[in-house]
């Protein structure tokens, strides 16, 4: 008689083998069968095929591709460049599917909590989507809803990914980091805790962080205050209406917020790209999407401040180079600052990021050593 533990292990092993074979078949359809062998050629065409294969394979492999696109220490430049083109948008869920997730998470009819929920999503990603809503007390909120089945899909993919990772130098480390990151993204209670941690650590920020509703949130839904404003990545027409001083103040506020979180608080929003930062018509900034948050100890904060404060004309972000040179959280902080630079240059194309970051680092050095 086979015990439940042995039966479960056999079932997992079988699912892993089936998943691995399916992935090999998918790679073969895209002309990548030989790429699994060591020493296979690497060029832009291979990168394009990998990008298309990752898109077809789904959320886990798209996330892997996006992670590898910034790991040029282990991924050839031709492939990394192609992987930067992987999208993060998903297919919108139907309203009945959204309503079912809300009902299951709330433990009753949606109408008992929400006076209204916009059935058209505000944003759609690979793992879920966001809806505007209004609570029964009239408060405007947004609701993040996890895509049904996505957690099970990722859990099926991860063992296959680890098996593949053993073939690539540095691959096991990447696979483990991706596994941890995806599991956090697929649990909205983690994002809720991240929002509260950043807000508590950076209470003096002029950038607005949404207030979450813990009693209404769960692993599958996240209810939070709705902020006004437009994502900077889509705010071109609105930015054109702001005067130059307002745009410069907003850019400076964004950099100061990021530097304060990284150099002083040691808890920072790790994904400040243009679609995760709102700008209001008076230049006020709002921060969105706290699925990725970094944490730094005092020694790591000092390393970052020292690198940013180097008294020469080089760009500390460009000079950072390959990620393998620094601990993961330090590398994460520099990736965050690179995203901040892209975002604030949309606010103010004339903003001198290098000079401002260096000045902020010098101030941070002083505060850290007091």
Coordinates of C-alpha atoms in Angstrom, one line a residue:
X1 CA 0.0 0.0 0.0
X2 CA 1.4 3.4 -1.1
X3 CA 1.3 6.1 1.6
X4 CA -0.2 9.5 0.9
X5 CA 3.3 11.1 1.1
X6 CA 4.8 8.8 -1.5
X7 CA 1.7 9.1 -3.7
X8 CA 2.0 12.9 -3.5
X9 CA 5.7 12.8 -4.3
X10 CA 5.1 10.6 -7.3
X11 CA 2.3 12.9 -8.6
X12 CA 4.6 15.9 -8.2
X13 CA 7.4 14.1 -10.1
X14 CA 5.0 13.2 -12.9
X15 CA 3.7 16.7 -13.2
X16 CA 7.2 18.1 -13.4
X17 CA 8.2 15.6 -16.1
X18 CA 5.0 16.5 -18.1
X19 CA 5.7 20.2 -17.7
X20 CA 9.3 19.8 -18.8
X21 CA 8.2 17.8 -21.9
X22 CA 5.6 20.5 -22.7
X23 CA 8.2 23.2 -22.4
X24 CA 10.6 21.3 -24.6
X25 CA 7.9 20.9 -27.2
X26 CA 7.1 24.7 -27.1
X27 CA 10.8 25.6 -27.5
X28 CA 11.1 23.2 -30.4
X29 CA 8.1 24.8 -32.1
X30 CA 9.9 28.1 -31.9
X31 CA 13.1 26.6 -33.3
X32 CA 14.9 26.5 -29.9
X33 CA 15.3 22.8 -29.3
X34 CA 19.1 23.1 -29.7
X35 CA 19.3 26.0 -27.4
X36 CA 18.9 23.7 -24.4
X37 CA 22.3 22.2 -25.3
X38 CA 25.4 23.9 -23.9
X39 CA 27.4 25.9 -26.5
X40 CA 24.4 26.7 -28.7
X41 CA 24.8 29.9 -30.8
X42 CA 23.4 33.1 -29.4
X43 CA 22.2 36.0 -31.5
X44 CA 19.3 38.4 -31.8
X45 CA 17.2 35.9 -33.7
X46 CA 17.5 33.4 -30.8
X47 CA 16.5 36.2 -28.5
X48 CA 13.4 37.0 -30.5
X49 CA 12.4 33.3 -30.5
X50 CA 12.9 33.1 -26.8
X51 CA 10.8 36.2 -26.3
X52 CA 7.9 34.6 -28.4
X53 CA 8.3 31.3 -26.6
X54 CA 8.2 33.0 -23.1
X55 CA 5.0 35.0 -24.2
X56 CA 3.3 31.7 -25.2
X57 CA 4.5 29.8 -22.0
X58 CA 2.8 32.3 -19.8
X59 CA 3.3 34.4 -16.6
X60 CA 6.2 32.5 -15.0
X61 CA 8.4 32.5 -18.1
X62 CA 7.5 36.1 -19.0
X63 CA 8.5 37.1 -15.5
X64 CA 11.7 35.1 -15.9
X65 CA 12.4 36.8 -19.2
X66 CA 11.9 40.3 -17.7
X67 CA 14.2 39.4 -14.9
X68 CA 16.9 38.1 -17.2
X69 CA 16.7 41.2 -19.4
X70 CA 18.5 43.1 -16.7
X71 CA 21.0 40.4 -15.8
X72 CA 23.6 41.0 -18.5
X73 CA 26.2 39.4 -16.3
X74 CA 24.6 36.0 -17.2
X75 CA 22.6 36.7 -20.4
X76 CA 24.2 37.8 -23.7
X77 CA 23.3 41.3 -24.7
X78 CA 21.5 40.3 -27.9
X79 CA 19.1 38.1 -25.9
X80 CA 18.7 40.6 -23.1
X81 CA 17.7 43.3 -25.5
X82 CA 15.0 41.1 -27.0
X83 CA 13.7 40.1 -23.5
X84 CA 13.2 43.8 -22.6
X85 CA 10.3 43.8 -25.1
X86 CA 8.3 41.2 -23.1
X87 CA 5.0 42.8 -22.1
X88 CA 3.3 42.7 -18.7
X89 CA -0.3 43.2 -19.9
X90 CA -2.8 40.4 -19.7
X91 CA -6.2 39.5 -21.1
X92 CA -9.0 41.1 -19.1
X93 CA -11.0 38.8 -16.8
X94 CA -14.7 38.6 -17.3
X95 CA -16.9 40.3 -14.7
X96 CA -18.4 37.0 -13.5
X97 CA -14.8 35.7 -12.8
X98 CA -14.0 39.0 -10.9
X99 CA -17.2 38.9 -9.0
X100 CA -16.6 35.3 -7.9
X101 CA -13.1 36.2 -6.6
X102 CA -14.6 39.2 -4.7
X103 CA -17.4 37.2 -3.3
X104 CA -15.2 34.3 -2.1
X105 CA -12.7 36.7 -0.5
X106 CA -15.3 38.9 1.2
X107 CA -17.3 35.9 2.4
X108 CA -20.6 37.3 1.0
X109 CA -22.3 39.4 -1.6
X110 CA -20.2 42.1 -3.1
X111 CA -23.0 44.6 -2.5
X112 CA -22.5 44.3 1.3
X113 CA -19.1 46.0 1.0
X114 CA -19.2 48.0 -2.2
X115 CA -21.8 50.5 -3.3
X116 CA -20.4 50.2 -6.8
X117 CA -17.7 48.5 -8.7
X118 CA -16.7 49.5 -12.2
X119 CA -16.9 46.4 -14.3
X120 CA -14.4 47.7 -16.8
X121 CA -10.9 47.3 -15.3
X122 CA -8.7 50.3 -14.8
X123 CA -5.6 48.2 -15.5
X124 CA -4.8 44.6 -16.4
X125 CA -1.7 42.6 -15.7
X126 CA -0.6 39.0 -16.1
X127 CA -1.5 38.1 -12.5
X128 CA -4.6 40.2 -12.0
X129 CA -6.5 43.4 -12.6
X130 CA -7.6 46.6 -10.9
X131 CA -11.1 48.0 -10.6
X132 CA -12.3 51.4 -9.4
X133 CA -15.0 51.0 -6.7
X134 CA -16.9 52.9 -4.0
X135 CA -17.4 51.5 -0.5
X136 CA -20.8 51.6 1.1
X137 CA -19.7 54.6 3.2
X138 CA -18.9 56.5 0.0
X139 CA -15.1 56.2 0.1
X140 CA -13.5 55.9 -3.3
X141 CA -11.2 52.9 -3.6
X142 CA -9.5 50.6 -6.0
X143 CA -9.5 46.8 -5.8
X144 CA -6.8 44.5 -7.1
X145 CA -8.1 41.1 -8.0
X146 CA -5.9 38.1 -8.5
X147 CA -6.4 36.1 -11.6
X148 CA -8.1 32.7 -10.9
X149 CA -5.7 29.8 -11.5
X150 CA -2.5 32.0 -11.8
X151 CA -1.1 30.8 -8.5
X152 CA -1.6 27.1 -9.4
X153 CA 0.0 27.8 -12.8
X154 CA 3.1 29.3 -11.3
X155 CA 3.5 26.5 -8.8
X156 CA 3.3 24.0 -11.7
X157 CA 6.0 26.0 -13.6
X158 CA 8.5 26.6 -10.8
X159 CA 9.8 23.0 -10.5
X160 CA 10.4 22.9 -14.3
X161 CA 12.1 26.2 -14.1
X162 CA 14.5 25.0 -11.4
X163 CA 15.3 21.9 -13.5
X164 CA 16.2 24.1 -16.4
X165 CA 18.1 26.5 -14.2
X166 CA 20.7 23.8 -13.3
X167 CA 21.9 23.9 -16.9
X168 CA 22.9 27.6 -16.8
X169 CA 25.7 29.1 -14.7
X170 CA 24.1 31.3 -12.1
X171 CA 20.7 30.0 -13.1
X172 CA 19.8 28.4 -9.8
X173 CA 20.2 31.7 -8.0
X174 CA 18.0 33.4 -10.6
X175 CA 15.3 30.7 -10.3
X176 CA 15.2 31.0 -6.5
X177 CA 14.9 34.8 -6.6
X178 CA 12.2 34.6 -9.2
X179 CA 10.3 32.0 -7.1
X180 CA 10.4 34.2 -4.1
X181 CA 9.4 37.2 -6.0
X182 CA 6.4 35.6 -7.8
X183 CA 5.1 34.0 -4.6
X184 CA 5.1 37.5 -3.0
X185 CA 3.4 39.0 -5.9
X186 CA 0.7 36.3 -5.8
X187 CA -0.2 37.1 -2.2
X188 CA -1.7 40.5 -1.8
X189 CA -1.3 40.5 2.0
X190 CA 2.5 40.9 1.2
X191 CA 1.8 44.0 -0.8
X192 CA -0.5 45.4 1.9
X193 CA 2.3 44.9 4.4
X194 CA 4.8 46.5 2.1
X195 CA 2.6 49.6 1.7
X196 CA 2.4 50.0 5.4
X197 CA 6.1 49.4 5.9
X198 CA 7.1 52.0 3.4
X199 CA 4.6 54.5 4.7
X200 CA 5.8 54.0 8.2
X201 CA 9.5 54.3 7.3
X202 CA 9.1 57.4 5.1
X203 CA 6.4 59.3 7.0
X204 CA 7.8 62.7 5.9
X205 CA 7.4 62.0 2.1
X206 CA 5.5 64.5 0.0
X207 CA 4.6 61.6 -2.3
X208 CA 1.2 60.0 -1.4
X209 CA 1.0 56.3 -0.6
X210 CA -2.5 54.7 -0.7
X211 CA -4.0 53.7 2.6
X212 CA -5.0 50.0 2.5
X213 CA -8.1 48.4 4.0
X214 CA -6.7 45.3 5.8
X215 CA -10.2 44.1 7.0
X216 CA -11.4 44.0 3.3
X217 CA -8.2 42.5 1.8
X218 CA -6.9 39.0 1.5
X219 CA -4.4 36.9 -0.4
X220 CA -6.6 37.3 -3.5
X221 CA -7.9 40.9 -3.3
X222 CA -6.4 44.2 -2.1
X223 CA -8.6 47.2 -1.3
X224 CA -6.9 50.6 -1.0
X225 CA -7.6 54.3 -1.2
X226 CA -8.0 55.6 -4.7
X227 CA -5.4 58.3 -5.5
X228 CA -6.0 61.1 -8.0
X229 CA -3.7 61.7 -10.9
X230 CA -2.4 60.1 -14.1
X231 CA 0.5 57.6 -14.5
X232 CA 3.5 59.6 -15.6
X233 CA 4.0 57.1 -18.5
X234 CA 0.6 58.2 -19.9
X235 CA 0.6 61.8 -18.7
X236 CA 2.2 63.6 -21.7
X237 CA -0.8 65.9 -22.5
X238 CA -1.3 66.7 -18.8
X239 CA 2.4 67.4 -18.2
X240 CA 2.4 69.9 -21.0
X241 CA -0.1 72.0 -19.0
X242 CA 2.2 72.2 -16.0
X243 CA 4.6 75.0 -15.8
X244 CA 8.4 74.3 -15.7
X245 CA 8.8 75.0 -12.0
X246 CA 6.0 72.6 -11.1
X247 CA 7.5 69.8 -13.2
X248 CA 11.0 70.4 -11.8
X249 CA 9.6 70.3 -8.2
X250 CA 7.8 67.1 -9.0
X251 CA 11.0 65.5 -10.4
X252 CA 13.0 66.6 -7.4
X253 CA 10.3 65.3 -5.0
X254 CA 10.4 61.9 -6.7
X255 CA 14.2 61.6 -6.5
X256 CA 14.2 62.8 -2.9
X257 CA 11.6 60.3 -2.0
X258 CA 13.5 57.4 -3.5
X259 CA 16.8 58.5 -2.0
X260 CA 15.3 59.0 1.4
X261 CA 13.7 55.5 1.3
X262 CA 17.0 53.9 0.1
X263 CA 19.6 55.8 2.1
X264 CA 17.8 56.7 5.3
X265 CA 14.8 54.5 5.9
X266 CA 16.3 51.4 4.4
X267 CA 12.8 50.3 3.1
X268 CA 12.1 51.3 -0.5
X269 CA 9.6 51.0 -3.3
X270 CA 11.6 48.9 -5.7
X271 CA 9.6 49.5 -8.9
X272 CA 9.2 53.2 -9.5
X273 CA 8.8 53.0 -13.3
X274 CA 6.6 55.6 -15.1
X275 CA 3.3 53.6 -14.8
X276 CA 3.7 53.2 -11.0
X277 CA 4.0 57.0 -10.2
X278 CA 0.9 59.2 -10.5
X279 CA 1.1 63.0 -11.1
X280 CA -1.8 65.3 -10.1
X281 CA -2.6 68.6 -11.8
X282 CA -0.7 70.4 -9.1
X283 CA 2.4 68.2 -9.4
X284 CA 1.6 66.1 -6.4
X285 CA 2.9 62.5 -6.8
X286 CA 1.3 59.2 -5.8
X287 CA 3.0 55.8 -5.6
X288 CA 1.4 52.6 -6.8
X289 CA 2.1 48.9 -6.8
X290 CA 4.1 47.8 -3.7
X291 CA 4.5 44.2 -4.7
X292 CA 8.3 44.8 -4.9
X293 CA 9.9 46.4 -1.9
X294 CA 13.6 46.3 -1.0
X295 CA 15.2 46.4 2.4
X296 CA 18.8 47.6 3.2
X297 CA 20.9 47.3 6.3
X298 CA 23.1 50.2 7.5
X299 CA 26.2 48.9 5.8
X300 CA 24.4 48.5 2.5
X301 CA 23.0 52.0 2.7
X302 CA 26.5 53.4 3.2
X303 CA 27.8 51.5 0.2
X304 CA 25.1 53.0 -2.0
X305 CA 25.6 56.5 -0.6
X306 CA 29.4 56.2 -1.2
X307 CA 29.0 55.1 -4.8
X308 CA 26.5 57.8 -5.6
X309 CA 28.7 60.5 -4.0
X310 CA 31.8 59.7 -6.0
X311 CA 33.1 63.2 -7.0
X312 CA 33.5 62.8 -10.7
X313 CA 31.4 63.3 -13.8
X314 CA 30.4 59.7 -14.3
X315 CA 26.8 58.5 -14.1
X316 CA 26.7 56.2 -11.0
X317 CA 23.8 54.3 -12.5
X318 CA 25.5 53.6 -15.8
X319 CA 28.8 52.9 -14.0
X320 CA 27.0 50.3 -11.9
X321 CA 27.5 47.7 -14.7
X322 CA 26.7 44.0 -14.1
X323 CA 24.6 43.1 -11.1
X324 CA 26.8 40.3 -10.0
X325 CA 29.2 42.8 -8.5
X326 CA 27.0 43.7 -5.6
X327 CA 24.7 42.0 -3.1
X328 CA 21.1 41.6 -4.3
X329 CA 19.5 44.3 -2.3
X330 CA 22.2 46.8 -3.3
X331 CA 21.7 45.8 -7.0
X332 CA 17.9 46.2 -6.4
X333 CA 18.4 49.7 -5.1
X334 CA 20.4 50.7 -8.2
X335 CA 17.8 49.2 -10.5
X336 CA 15.2 51.2 -8.7
X337 CA 17.2 54.4 -9.2
X338 CA 17.6 53.6 -12.9
X339 CA 13.8 53.4 -13.1
X340 CA 13.5 56.7 -11.1
X341 CA 15.8 58.4 -13.6
X342 CA 13.6 57.3 -16.5
X343 CA 10.5 58.5 -14.7
X344 CA 11.7 61.9 -13.6
X345 CA 13.1 62.7 -17.0
X346 CA 9.5 62.4 -18.3
X347 CA 8.6 64.9 -15.7
X348 CA 11.5 67.3 -16.5
X349 CA 13.7 66.3 -19.4
X350 CA 16.3 68.9 -18.3
X351 CA 16.6 67.5 -14.8
X352 CA 20.3 66.8 -13.9
X353 CA 19.8 63.4 -12.3
X354 CA 23.5 62.7 -11.7
X355 CA 24.2 66.0 -9.8
X356 CA 20.9 65.7 -7.8
X357 CA 21.6 62.1 -6.9
X358 CA 25.1 62.9 -5.8
X359 CA 23.9 65.8 -3.6
X360 CA 21.2 63.6 -2.1
X361 CA 23.8 60.9 -1.4
X362 CA 26.1 63.4 0.4
X363 CA 23.2 64.4 2.6
X364 CA 22.4 60.8 3.2
X365 CA 26.0 60.1 4.3
X366 CA 25.7 62.9 6.8
X367 CA 22.4 61.6 8.3
X368 CA 23.6 58.0 8.4
X369 CA 26.7 58.9 10.3
X370 CA 25.0 61.2 12.9

